[in-house]
Tab-separated table of C-alpha atoms in Angstrom:
chain	number	residue	atom	x	y	z
A	1	UNK	CA	-31.784	-9.589	11.580
A	2	UNK	CA	-28.154	-9.834	12.761
A	3	UNK	CA	-25.968	-6.991	11.600
A	4	UNK	CA	-22.709	-7.781	9.827
A	5	UNK	CA	-19.759	-6.762	12.049
A	6	UNK	CA	-17.716	-3.815	10.745
A	7	UNK	CA	-14.576	-5.973	10.584
A	8	UNK	CA	-16.278	-8.389	8.189
A	9	UNK	CA	-17.634	-5.590	6.002
A	10	UNK	CA	-14.169	-4.031	5.810
A	11	UNK	CA	-12.714	-7.407	4.813
A	12	UNK	CA	-15.379	-7.946	2.150
A	13	UNK	CA	-14.747	-4.473	0.743
A	14	UNK	CA	-11.021	-5.228	0.635
A	15	UNK	CA	-11.647	-8.567	-1.074
A	16	UNK	CA	-13.932	-6.990	-3.657
A	17	UNK	CA	-11.603	-4.340	-4.999
A	18	UNK	CA	-8.469	-6.513	-4.649
A	19	UNK	CA	-9.948	-9.108	-7.016
A	20	UNK	CA	-10.558	-6.364	-9.573
A	21	UNK	CA	-7.117	-4.862	-8.994
A	22	UNK	CA	-5.425	-8.236	-9.412
A	23	UNK	CA	-6.995	-8.628	-12.847
A	24	UNK	CA	-6.165	-5.002	-13.747
A	25	UNK	CA	-2.515	-5.167	-12.669
A	26	UNK	CA	-1.989	-8.364	-14.664
A	27	UNK	CA	-3.366	-7.027	-17.941
A	28	UNK	CA	-3.196	-3.214	-17.972
A	29	UNK	CA	0.340	-2.803	-19.350
A	30	UNK	CA	-0.375	-5.052	-22.339
A	31	UNK	CA	-3.747	-3.394	-22.911
A	32	UNK	CA	-2.213	0.076	-23.091
A	33	UNK	CA	0.613	-1.042	-25.384
A	34	UNK	CA	-1.059	-3.641	-27.615
A	35	UNK	CA	-4.661	-2.415	-27.771
A	36	UNK	CA	-4.409	1.351	-27.230
A	37	UNK	CA	-1.071	1.486	-29.060
A	38	UNK	CA	0.990	3.521	-26.592
A	39	UNK	CA	4.741	2.989	-26.541
A	40	UNK	CA	5.980	1.181	-23.400
A	41	UNK	CA	8.109	4.192	-22.426
A	42	UNK	CA	5.036	6.448	-22.619
A	43	UNK	CA	3.016	4.037	-20.483
A	44	UNK	CA	5.774	4.108	-17.876
A	45	UNK	CA	5.990	7.901	-17.981
A	46	UNK	CA	2.213	8.286	-17.721
A	47	UNK	CA	1.991	5.976	-14.717
A	48	UNK	CA	4.900	7.767	-13.045
A	49	UNK	CA	3.120	11.112	-13.477
A	50	UNK	CA	-0.096	9.553	-12.217
A	51	UNK	CA	1.411	8.147	-9.045
A	52	UNK	CA	3.250	11.405	-8.435
A	53	UNK	CA	-0.142	13.139	-8.506
A	54	UNK	CA	-1.495	10.468	-6.180
A	55	UNK	CA	1.268	11.105	-3.660
A	56	UNK	CA	0.252	14.774	-3.514
A	57	UNK	CA	-3.463	14.009	-3.209
A	58	UNK	CA	-3.343	11.620	-0.257
A	59	UNK	CA	-2.884	14.211	2.489
A	60	UNK	CA	-5.628	16.697	1.461
A	61	UNK	CA	-8.083	13.874	0.755
A	62	UNK	CA	-7.282	12.368	4.155
A	63	UNK	CA	-7.965	15.766	5.694
A	64	UNK	CA	-11.303	15.800	3.835
A	65	UNK	CA	-12.153	12.441	5.439
A	66	UNK	CA	-11.521	13.939	8.891
A	67	UNK	CA	-13.634	17.023	8.199
A	68	UNK	CA	-16.523	15.461	6.279
A	69	UNK	CA	-16.529	11.973	7.767
A	70	UNK	CA	-14.470	8.974	6.587
A	71	UNK	CA	-17.365	6.735	5.554
A	72	UNK	CA	-18.916	9.121	3.057
A	73	UNK	CA	-15.502	10.180	1.764
A	74	UNK	CA	-14.404	6.561	1.294
A	75	UNK	CA	-17.611	5.723	-0.577
A	76	UNK	CA	-17.189	8.673	-2.944
A	77	UNK	CA	-13.526	7.873	-3.577
A	78	UNK	CA	-14.321	4.206	-4.243
A	79	UNK	CA	-16.853	5.334	-6.843
A	80	UNK	CA	-14.304	7.783	-8.274
A	81	UNK	CA	-11.722	4.990	-8.577
A	82	UNK	CA	-14.218	2.781	-10.400
A	83	UNK	CA	-15.084	5.638	-12.750
A	84	UNK	CA	-11.369	6.209	-13.477
A	85	UNK	CA	-10.881	2.528	-14.291
A	86	UNK	CA	-13.865	2.627	-16.639
A	87	UNK	CA	-12.457	5.772	-18.264
A	88	UNK	CA	-9.297	3.885	-19.252
A	89	UNK	CA	-11.402	2.021	-21.821
A	90	UNK	CA	-12.068	5.339	-23.595
A	91	UNK	CA	-8.407	6.393	-23.765
A	92	UNK	CA	-7.002	6.688	-27.284
A	93	UNK	CA	-3.906	8.840	-26.786
A	94	UNK	CA	-1.129	9.785	-24.382
A	95	UNK	CA	-2.598	12.972	-22.893
A	96	UNK	CA	-5.983	11.396	-21.995
A	97	UNK	CA	-4.067	8.423	-20.580
A	98	UNK	CA	-2.048	10.695	-18.273
A	99	UNK	CA	-5.162	12.561	-17.111
A	100	UNK	CA	-7.006	9.345	-16.268
A	101	UNK	CA	-3.900	7.897	-14.604
A	102	UNK	CA	-3.707	10.987	-12.368
A	103	UNK	CA	-7.391	10.672	-11.441
A	104	UNK	CA	-6.993	6.951	-10.756
A	105	UNK	CA	-3.906	7.343	-8.553
A	106	UNK	CA	-5.367	10.310	-6.633
A	107	UNK	CA	-8.615	8.439	-5.935
A	108	UNK	CA	-6.704	5.321	-4.845
A	109	UNK	CA	-4.459	7.306	-2.492
A	110	UNK	CA	-7.377	9.202	-0.970
A	111	UNK	CA	-9.414	6.013	-0.626
A	112	UNK	CA	-6.584	4.345	1.318
A	113	UNK	CA	-6.394	7.273	3.755
A	114	UNK	CA	-10.185	7.472	4.190
A	115	UNK	CA	-10.443	3.731	4.835
A	116	UNK	CA	-7.731	3.920	7.480
A	117	UNK	CA	-9.594	6.752	9.206
A	118	UNK	CA	-12.818	4.750	8.967
A	119	UNK	CA	-11.116	1.718	10.496
A	120	UNK	CA	-9.720	3.874	13.321
A	121	UNK	CA	-13.204	5.180	14.088
A	122	UNK	CA	-14.804	1.716	14.196
A	123	UNK	CA	-12.124	-0.488	15.769
A	124	UNK	CA	-10.509	-0.069	19.220
A	125	UNK	CA	-6.837	0.897	19.185
A	126	UNK	CA	-5.595	-2.467	20.462
A	127	UNK	CA	-7.302	-4.370	17.640
A	128	UNK	CA	-6.268	-2.292	14.617
A	129	UNK	CA	-2.953	-3.918	13.720
A	130	UNK	CA	-4.492	-7.392	13.947
A	131	UNK	CA	-7.375	-6.337	11.712
A	132	UNK	CA	-5.009	-4.711	9.216
A	133	UNK	CA	-3.082	-7.983	9.085
A	134	UNK	CA	-6.294	-9.851	8.257
A	135	UNK	CA	-7.141	-7.250	5.625
A	136	UNK	CA	-3.661	-7.658	4.128
A	137	UNK	CA	-4.187	-11.425	3.935
A	138	UNK	CA	-7.550	-10.812	2.288
A	139	UNK	CA	-5.909	-8.390	-0.126
A	140	UNK	CA	-3.355	-10.962	-1.226
A	141	UNK	CA	-5.968	-13.660	-1.649
A	142	UNK	CA	-8.073	-11.299	-3.774
A	143	UNK	CA	-5.077	-10.300	-5.880
A	144	UNK	CA	-4.327	-13.971	-6.546
A	145	UNK	CA	-7.896	-14.617	-7.696
A	146	UNK	CA	-7.831	-11.477	-9.830
A	147	UNK	CA	-4.483	-12.457	-11.354
A	148	UNK	CA	-6.099	-15.731	-12.398
A	149	UNK	CA	-8.909	-13.849	-14.121
A	150	UNK	CA	-6.347	-11.598	-15.775
A	151	UNK	CA	-4.487	-14.665	-16.969
A	152	UNK	CA	-7.604	-15.843	-18.782
A	153	UNK	CA	-7.814	-12.475	-20.548
A	154	UNK	CA	-4.145	-12.663	-21.495
A	155	UNK	CA	-4.676	-16.147	-22.887
A	156	UNK	CA	-7.575	-14.901	-25.020
A	157	UNK	CA	-5.558	-11.868	-26.105
A	158	UNK	CA	-8.548	-10.018	-27.550
A	159	UNK	CA	-9.689	-6.445	-27.044
A	160	UNK	CA	-13.002	-7.701	-25.665
A	161	UNK	CA	-11.197	-9.813	-23.054
A	162	UNK	CA	-9.142	-6.833	-21.894
A	163	UNK	CA	-12.235	-4.616	-21.720
A	164	UNK	CA	-13.963	-7.290	-19.640
A	165	UNK	CA	-11.126	-7.046	-17.099
A	166	UNK	CA	-11.557	-3.274	-16.830
A	167	UNK	CA	-15.311	-3.766	-16.399
A	168	UNK	CA	-14.696	-6.271	-13.592
A	169	UNK	CA	-12.311	-3.864	-11.839
A	170	UNK	CA	-14.735	-0.929	-12.135
A	171	UNK	CA	-17.583	-3.107	-10.823
A	172	UNK	CA	-15.413	-4.285	-7.922
A	173	UNK	CA	-15.072	-0.690	-6.702
A	174	UNK	CA	-18.832	-0.218	-6.971
A	175	UNK	CA	-19.324	-3.267	-4.748
A	176	UNK	CA	-16.640	-1.887	-2.409
A	177	UNK	CA	-18.536	1.424	-2.167
A	178	UNK	CA	-21.798	-0.367	-1.324
A	179	UNK	CA	-20.095	-2.407	1.405
A	180	UNK	CA	-18.471	0.693	2.904
A	181	UNK	CA	-21.836	2.451	2.844
A	182	UNK	CA	-23.252	-0.371	4.993
A	183	UNK	CA	-20.769	0.428	7.781
A	184	UNK	CA	-21.778	2.563	10.789
A	185	UNK	CA	-21.239	6.277	10.297
A	186	UNK	CA	-18.126	7.692	11.944
A	187	UNK	CA	-18.532	11.275	13.100
A	188	UNK	CA	-16.399	13.949	11.500
A	189	UNK	CA	-14.007	15.905	13.703
A	190	UNK	CA	-13.877	19.678	13.767
A	191	UNK	CA	-10.215	20.138	14.570
A	192	UNK	CA	-8.423	23.421	14.966
A	193	UNK	CA	-6.948	24.572	11.619
A	194	UNK	CA	-3.211	23.889	11.357
A	195	UNK	CA	-2.265	25.773	8.188
A	196	UNK	CA	-1.840	24.689	4.595
A	197	UNK	CA	0.983	22.220	5.213
A	198	UNK	CA	-1.130	20.307	7.722
A	199	UNK	CA	0.506	17.107	8.965
A	200	UNK	CA	3.759	18.033	7.205
A	201	UNK	CA	4.338	20.567	9.988
A	202	UNK	CA	4.587	17.644	12.425
A	203	UNK	CA	8.248	17.008	11.673
A	204	UNK	CA	8.748	13.974	13.953
A	205	UNK	CA	5.811	12.167	12.320
A	206	UNK	CA	7.006	13.237	8.867
A	207	UNK	CA	10.412	11.682	9.638
A	208	UNK	CA	8.714	8.403	10.601
A	209	UNK	CA	6.754	8.517	7.343
A	210	UNK	CA	9.965	9.210	5.398
A	211	UNK	CA	11.757	6.257	6.996
A	212	UNK	CA	8.778	4.070	6.173
A	213	UNK	CA	9.060	5.227	2.545
A	214	UNK	CA	12.641	3.945	2.494
A	215	UNK	CA	11.439	0.568	3.756
A	216	UNK	CA	8.723	0.543	1.075
A	217	UNK	CA	11.279	0.763	-1.722
A	218	UNK	CA	10.949	-3.042	-1.758
A	219	UNK	CA	7.564	-2.707	-3.486
A	220	UNK	CA	8.842	-2.987	-7.100
A	221	UNK	CA	11.020	-6.020	-6.308
A	222	UNK	CA	8.560	-8.745	-7.290
A	223	UNK	CA	6.816	-6.945	-10.130
A	224	UNK	CA	9.811	-5.378	-11.888
A	225	UNK	CA	13.283	-5.836	-10.426
A	226	UNK	CA	13.374	-9.601	-9.824
A	227	UNK	CA	11.994	-10.413	-13.304
A	228	UNK	CA	14.784	-8.306	-14.839
A	229	UNK	CA	17.363	-9.738	-12.434
A	230	UNK	CA	16.352	-13.322	-13.194
A	231	UNK	CA	16.465	-12.913	-16.956
A	232	UNK	CA	19.602	-10.744	-17.167
A	233	UNK	CA	21.786	-11.767	-14.226
A	234	UNK	CA	20.992	-15.441	-13.505
A	235	UNK	CA	20.504	-18.696	-15.377
A	236	UNK	CA	17.131	-19.362	-13.757
A	237	UNK	CA	14.121	-19.974	-16.054
A	238	UNK	CA	11.783	-17.056	-16.745
A	239	UNK	CA	8.756	-18.934	-15.374
A	240	UNK	CA	10.308	-18.610	-11.899
A	241	UNK	CA	9.057	-14.991	-11.878
A	242	UNK	CA	5.473	-16.213	-11.623
A	243	UNK	CA	6.394	-18.852	-9.046
A	244	UNK	CA	8.027	-16.274	-6.765
A	245	UNK	CA	4.972	-14.010	-7.029
A	246	UNK	CA	2.683	-16.891	-6.039
A	247	UNK	CA	5.031	-17.816	-3.181
A	248	UNK	CA	4.978	-14.275	-1.808
A	249	UNK	CA	1.211	-13.959	-2.126
A	250	UNK	CA	0.594	-17.294	-0.432
A	251	UNK	CA	3.018	-16.554	2.412
A	252	UNK	CA	1.440	-13.178	3.215
A	253	UNK	CA	-2.065	-14.653	2.985
A	254	UNK	CA	-1.238	-17.437	5.439
A	255	UNK	CA	1.208	-15.835	7.875
A	256	UNK	CA	0.563	-12.060	8.011
A	257	UNK	CA	-1.972	-12.344	10.840
A	258	UNK	CA	0.390	-14.520	12.871
A	259	UNK	CA	3.296	-12.106	12.390
A	260	UNK	CA	1.178	-9.112	13.478
A	261	UNK	CA	-0.332	-10.851	16.508
A	262	UNK	CA	2.411	-9.851	18.927
A	263	UNK	CA	2.860	-6.292	17.671
A	264	UNK	CA	1.401	-3.934	20.264
A	265	UNK	CA	2.515	-0.482	21.270
A	266	UNK	CA	5.531	1.560	20.326
A	267	UNK	CA	8.143	-0.848	21.682
A	268	UNK	CA	6.651	-3.859	19.925
A	269	UNK	CA	6.408	-2.011	16.625
A	270	UNK	CA	9.998	-0.762	16.635
A	271	UNK	CA	11.274	-4.183	17.733
A	272	UNK	CA	9.577	-5.986	14.846
A	273	UNK	CA	10.846	-3.338	12.421
A	274	UNK	CA	14.444	-3.898	13.534
A	275	UNK	CA	14.005	-7.651	13.167
A	276	UNK	CA	12.469	-7.200	9.715
A	277	UNK	CA	15.433	-5.018	8.739
A	278	UNK	CA	17.859	-7.848	9.491
A	279	UNK	CA	15.697	-10.350	7.598
A	280	UNK	CA	15.546	-8.048	4.564
A	281	UNK	CA	19.314	-7.651	4.836
A	282	UNK	CA	19.651	-11.434	4.606
A	283	UNK	CA	17.236	-11.544	1.649
A	284	UNK	CA	19.315	-8.996	-0.276
A	285	UNK	CA	22.498	-10.962	0.391
A	286	UNK	CA	20.865	-14.177	-0.805
A	287	UNK	CA	19.533	-12.514	-3.968
A	288	UNK	CA	23.048	-11.204	-4.661
A	289	UNK	CA	24.439	-14.762	-4.451
A	290	UNK	CA	22.195	-15.892	-7.322
A	291	UNK	CA	24.160	-13.866	-9.905
A	292	UNK	CA	26.041	-15.911	-12.464
A	293	UNK	CA	25.031	-19.318	-11.087
A	294	UNK	CA	23.534	-22.292	-12.899
A	295	UNK	CA	19.797	-22.548	-13.482
A	296	UNK	CA	19.219	-25.055	-10.682
A	297	UNK	CA	21.367	-23.275	-8.111
A	298	UNK	CA	19.945	-19.871	-9.013
A	299	UNK	CA	16.377	-21.136	-8.707
A	300	UNK	CA	17.013	-22.562	-5.240
A	301	UNK	CA	18.795	-19.424	-4.044
A	302	UNK	CA	16.057	-17.155	-5.411
A	303	UNK	CA	13.338	-19.150	-3.659
A	304	UNK	CA	15.185	-18.787	-0.334
A	305	UNK	CA	15.608	-15.062	-0.959
A	306	UNK	CA	11.925	-14.669	-1.805
A	307	UNK	CA	10.919	-16.423	1.430
A	308	UNK	CA	13.129	-14.100	3.461
A	309	UNK	CA	11.784	-11.076	1.571
A	310	UNK	CA	8.192	-12.124	2.323
A	311	UNK	CA	9.014	-12.507	6.025
A	312	UNK	CA	10.614	-9.050	6.084
A	313	UNK	CA	7.623	-7.567	4.266
A	314	UNK	CA	5.162	-8.945	6.829
A	315	UNK	CA	7.175	-7.650	9.783
A	316	UNK	CA	7.667	-4.238	8.235
A	317	UNK	CA	3.957	-3.957	7.443
A	318	UNK	CA	2.866	-4.880	10.970
A	319	UNK	CA	5.290	-2.452	12.630
A	320	UNK	CA	4.471	0.452	10.343
A	321	UNK	CA	0.699	-0.026	10.761
A	322	UNK	CA	1.074	0.186	14.535
A	323	UNK	CA	3.217	3.328	14.401
A	324	UNK	CA	1.035	5.085	11.834
A	325	UNK	CA	-1.990	4.943	14.152
A	326	UNK	CA	-0.268	5.274	17.534
A	327	UNK	CA	1.577	8.456	16.532
A	328	UNK	CA	-1.370	10.224	14.859
A	329	UNK	CA	-3.523	12.687	16.839
A	330	UNK	CA	-7.074	11.512	17.396
A	331	UNK	CA	-8.701	14.393	15.540
A	332	UNK	CA	-6.609	14.077	12.356
A	333	UNK	CA	-6.262	10.358	11.635
A	334	UNK	CA	-7.295	10.643	7.989
A	335	UNK	CA	-4.892	13.492	7.297
A	336	UNK	CA	-1.992	11.717	8.998
A	337	UNK	CA	-2.792	8.437	7.229
A	338	UNK	CA	-2.802	10.404	3.989
A	339	UNK	CA	0.732	11.589	4.754
A	340	UNK	CA	1.909	8.147	5.834
A	341	UNK	CA	0.360	6.571	2.762
A	342	UNK	CA	2.368	8.778	0.410
A	343	UNK	CA	5.202	6.341	1.069
A	344	UNK	CA	3.460	3.800	-1.126
A	345	UNK	CA	2.971	6.188	-4.040
A	346	UNK	CA	6.505	7.593	-3.742
A	347	UNK	CA	7.910	4.048	-3.718
A	348	UNK	CA	5.833	3.202	-6.779
A	349	UNK	CA	7.033	6.360	-8.509
A	350	UNK	CA	10.738	6.344	-7.675
A	351	UNK	CA	11.297	2.692	-6.779
A	352	UNK	CA	11.368	1.244	-10.314
A	353	UNK	CA	13.912	3.776	-11.566
A	354	UNK	CA	16.070	3.626	-8.443
A	355	UNK	CA	16.084	-0.136	-7.933
A	356	UNK	CA	16.553	-0.967	-11.599
A	357	UNK	CA	19.717	1.134	-11.668
A	358	UNK	CA	20.879	-0.019	-8.244
A	359	UNK	CA	20.272	-3.755	-8.563
A	360	UNK	CA	20.072	-4.763	-12.211
A	361	UNK	CA	22.885	-2.490	-13.417
A	362	UNK	CA	25.191	-2.567	-10.384
A	363	UNK	CA	24.580	-6.215	-9.566
A	364	UNK	CA	25.549	-7.742	-6.173
A	365	UNK	CA	27.041	-4.493	-4.765
A	366	UNK	CA	23.682	-2.838	-5.380
A	367	UNK	CA	21.911	-5.533	-3.349
A	368	UNK	CA	24.324	-4.971	-0.475
A	369	UNK	CA	23.728	-1.216	-0.643
A	370	UNK	CA	19.965	-1.772	-0.498
A	371	UNK	CA	20.490	-4.076	2.497
A	372	UNK	CA	22.434	-1.376	4.338
A	373	UNK	CA	19.881	1.293	3.506
A	374	UNK	CA	17.019	-0.889	4.750
A	375	UNK	CA	18.797	-1.815	7.980
A	376	UNK	CA	19.677	1.823	8.687
A	377	UNK	CA	16.057	2.933	8.199
A	378	UNK	CA	14.804	0.075	10.397
A	379	UNK	CA	17.061	1.078	13.297
A	380	UNK	CA	16.407	4.799	12.833
A	381	UNK	CA	12.677	4.164	13.181
A	382	UNK	CA	13.008	3.538	16.937
A	383	UNK	CA	14.393	6.935	18.014
A	384	UNK	CA	12.237	8.717	15.405
A	385	UNK	CA	9.076	7.073	16.757
A	386	UNK	CA	10.010	7.835	20.368
A	387	UNK	CA	10.565	11.482	19.472
A	388	UNK	CA	7.203	11.635	17.720
A	389	UNK	CA	5.506	10.027	20.728
A	390	UNK	CA	7.135	12.503	23.091
A	391	UNK	CA	5.920	15.372	20.913
A	392	UNK	CA	2.409	13.934	20.943
A	393	UNK	CA	2.409	13.899	24.750
A	394	UNK	CA	3.469	17.546	24.679
A	395	UNK	CA	0.565	18.306	22.365
A	396	UNK	CA	-1.759	16.660	24.867
A	397	UNK	CA	-0.632	19.023	27.557
A	398	UNK	CA	-0.978	22.095	25.363
A	399	UNK	CA	-4.186	21.273	23.487
A	400	UNK	CA	-6.014	18.891	25.736
A	401	UNK	CA	-7.022	16.160	23.306
A	402	UNK	CA	-4.548	15.806	20.457
A	403	UNK	CA	-2.626	12.942	22.002
A	404	UNK	CA	-5.501	10.903	23.403
A	405	UNK	CA	-6.078	7.392	22.073
A	406	UNK	CA	-8.379	7.360	19.096
A	407	UNK	CA	-11.509	5.543	20.169
A	408	UNK	CA	-14.562	4.549	18.182
A	409	UNK	CA	-16.883	7.418	17.383
A	410	UNK	CA	-19.598	5.497	15.596
A	411	UNK	CA	-22.903	7.214	14.973
A	412	UNK	CA	-26.073	5.124	14.759
A	413	UNK	CA	-26.528	3.224	11.524
A	414	UNK	CA	-28.924	5.067	9.296
A	415	UNK	CA	-28.105	8.470	10.715
A	416	UNK	CA	-27.450	11.434	8.456
A	417	UNK	CA	-24.501	11.060	6.156
A	418	UNK	CA	-21.603	13.365	6.949
A	419	UNK	CA	-20.964	14.045	3.281
């Protein structure tokens, strides 16, 4: 019987949990406020605390994936994420909600790092960015399907419909765990201990991760900032919020692989990041122009801005994926991916507060400030990445293997589990 290629199994695992997540993201806020009875401010505070915990958990859980093997760690964290989702259905108060939110965010952050380490162990270096682009397209397609399922639950508006969504999301992570378990085992790496701070001691890489966090501040734009901007600062209809989300999802699904195709090596990654910085700059300027205009003009301007924002997002993703792997030592990919992935959780934690104040309250000047910040981070990424690469070469000379390309280390299928 023909074995399923690892790339296809990784894509199927991504599709599985993204469908569940799409349904969860669409319905969770209303479930916690309307069914559980939590105040919206408390839901926001609980999720902020949860993602803050997740940002702290990514690095040590990534280190665990390196030491114990990424496949077994990813499987366990997928199961832990599903269990956390299921536990949300038992929440009846604020404190239990915060505890489950922390468990959910920590498991999600660790799972992302472990999956990146697993991908690095199964896929040759030159193919990783292309595969990540395909996985990102799969992710967006799954989120769209899940959002449709969530929409059905919202239309029903019953407690049973909301609980069904949580059950689907929990089951999706169980399926994800089974698919990851079917992958070849990737050997753990017994690296020399580096102290409690781990990858944080690698200052050049930490700077690259910090700059990437600045670029990721765009994450709350579609889900939070643009809806508020449209309703409070423009004359565009509220339904445009949904249309812009669909436009972004469709664009990434169709074009992300094409955008990432030419991104190879350090030079290619920094070049696409600079280009994406200029495109995001243009998107911010266009969004700023929509303030105070008529409904028809605002709608047209916002669509153009959303298209530019999607293009910038795809370029930034492709460049950052390449750098995150190229600059990580071969024996600590999970740990370094855990550090790099904290950018997502930090952006989710601080982004809503920062961008709401910057864009919705300040208006057009805030958009221009965000444009300048993004462009500065995009251009700073080049020298920061070159410094990190130079330090990695120095590590190679001192330690023998830390800077070597990370090649596949697959153990035979069916061998002993590393966890």
